[in-house]
Structure formats: structure tokens, C-alpha cells
């Protein structure tokens, strides 16, 4: 029963499509507590650092261009096994394989525009939260 924090992003197409409330509500209803929340436009440097593990991939340029293409919402959610549970609520990376009932399974079809991001480990979550939030922007 480890209490964890994870970073959730609503990607530009999610914000554009008016899905911020929908995504946020799912995490709140599941029982997670919001510890940080902001609307921002990611600079290329931020997007590149966020996705540094994918720097050598063919889709890296596209990935950074997409994440910086419009406003995003960043939130820190806290609760039991937040990293794993948030990822399971989002569904498979490729929405074609994402189960109905998951965020991607309900709102996406294209892998490059899969509406949400969730950290993939506690270490990634700590690193990513620090990229998007200063300590004073997070509740204790
Ligand atoms: P994740 O978001 O489920 O953790 P990652 O493998 O970390 O998936 O990939 C980061 C993001 O890069 C994905 O959410 C997706 O939008 C994009 N992506 C991953 N694989 C591909 C691909 O093969 N083509 C285009 N975009 C991709
Ligand atoms: Mg990932």
C-alpha cells in the first residue's frame, strides 16, 4: 500500500478537445488527491528533457513538436500505487490496443496523439514532477 505521486499530463489535443475536466475527474473519482495542477505551454527544451529516453527514436522530433504545439495541463496526483494505477487508467500507449474504459481507449485512436502522459516508475515520476513543478507549487 505505498502512497506514491505521479505526473499526469493532458496533451495538447486533450486540452484542445475539452477533455481536461474529464481526465481530471477520473483521477479524482478513483480516489487520488491532486497535489499540483497547472495549464502551461511547454517549451521545446522542457519537452526534450521530459522525453529524453526517446531522443534517438525516429518519432522524437514529432513527439516534441506535438507536446509543444499548444497548451497542456500538468497535474500531480497522489494515492496508493499512483504510478501503476494511473498508467492502467490511461491504457496502452497505442490507443488501437487500449481497452475501452481507459482514457486512451475512450478518447484516442492515434499513438502520436494519445491524449495523456503518465510517468512509468516512481523514479520517473520524481524526475518529471520536478521538471514541471517547483517545490512551492506542490501541496505537502
Ligand atoms: P507512454 O506515453 O505510454 O509512456 P512511451 O513509449 O514512453 O509511451 O512513448 C512516449 C510517447 O511517444 C507516447 O505516449 C506516444 O505519444 C509517442 N510514441 C510512442 N511510440 C510512438 C511511435 O511508434 N510513433 C509515434 N509516436 C510514438
Ligand atoms: Mg513513457
PDB file of N, CA and C and ligand atoms in Angstrom, residues 53-54 87 117-118 120, ligand 2:
ATOM      1  N   UNK A  53      14.517   9.915 -22.906  1.00  0.00           N
ATOM      2  CA  UNK A  53      14.740   8.486 -23.170  1.00  0.00           C
ATOM      3  C   UNK A  53      14.425   8.122 -24.627  1.00  0.00           C
ATOM      4  N   UNK A  54      13.666   8.968 -25.306  1.00  0.00           N
ATOM      5  CA  UNK A  54      13.270   8.680 -26.693  1.00  0.00           C
ATOM      6  C   UNK A  54      14.067   9.487 -27.715  1.00  0.00           C
ATOM      7  N   UNK A  87      -1.259   4.655 -14.950  1.00  0.00           N
ATOM      8  CA  UNK A  87      -0.949   4.065 -16.267  1.00  0.00           C
ATOM      9  C   UNK A  87      -2.065   3.111 -16.698  1.00  0.00           C
ATOM     10  N   UNK A 117      -0.285  11.640 -20.708  1.00  0.00           N
ATOM     11  CA  UNK A 117       1.003  11.072 -20.321  1.00  0.00           C
ATOM     12  C   UNK A 117       0.927  10.670 -18.864  1.00  0.00           C
ATOM     13  N   UNK A 118       1.555   9.559 -18.534  1.00  0.00           N
ATOM     14  CA  UNK A 118       1.714   9.160 -17.133  1.00  0.00           C
ATOM     15  C   UNK A 118       3.108   8.614 -16.912  1.00  0.00           C
ATOM     16  N   UNK A 120       6.241   6.402 -15.787  1.00  0.00           N
ATOM     17  CA  UNK A 120       6.276   4.929 -15.847  1.00  0.00           C
ATOM     18  C   UNK A 120       6.938   4.258 -14.646  1.00  0.00           C
TER      19      UNK A 120
HETATM   20 MG1  LIG B   2       6.659   6.787 -21.334  1.00  0.00          MG
END
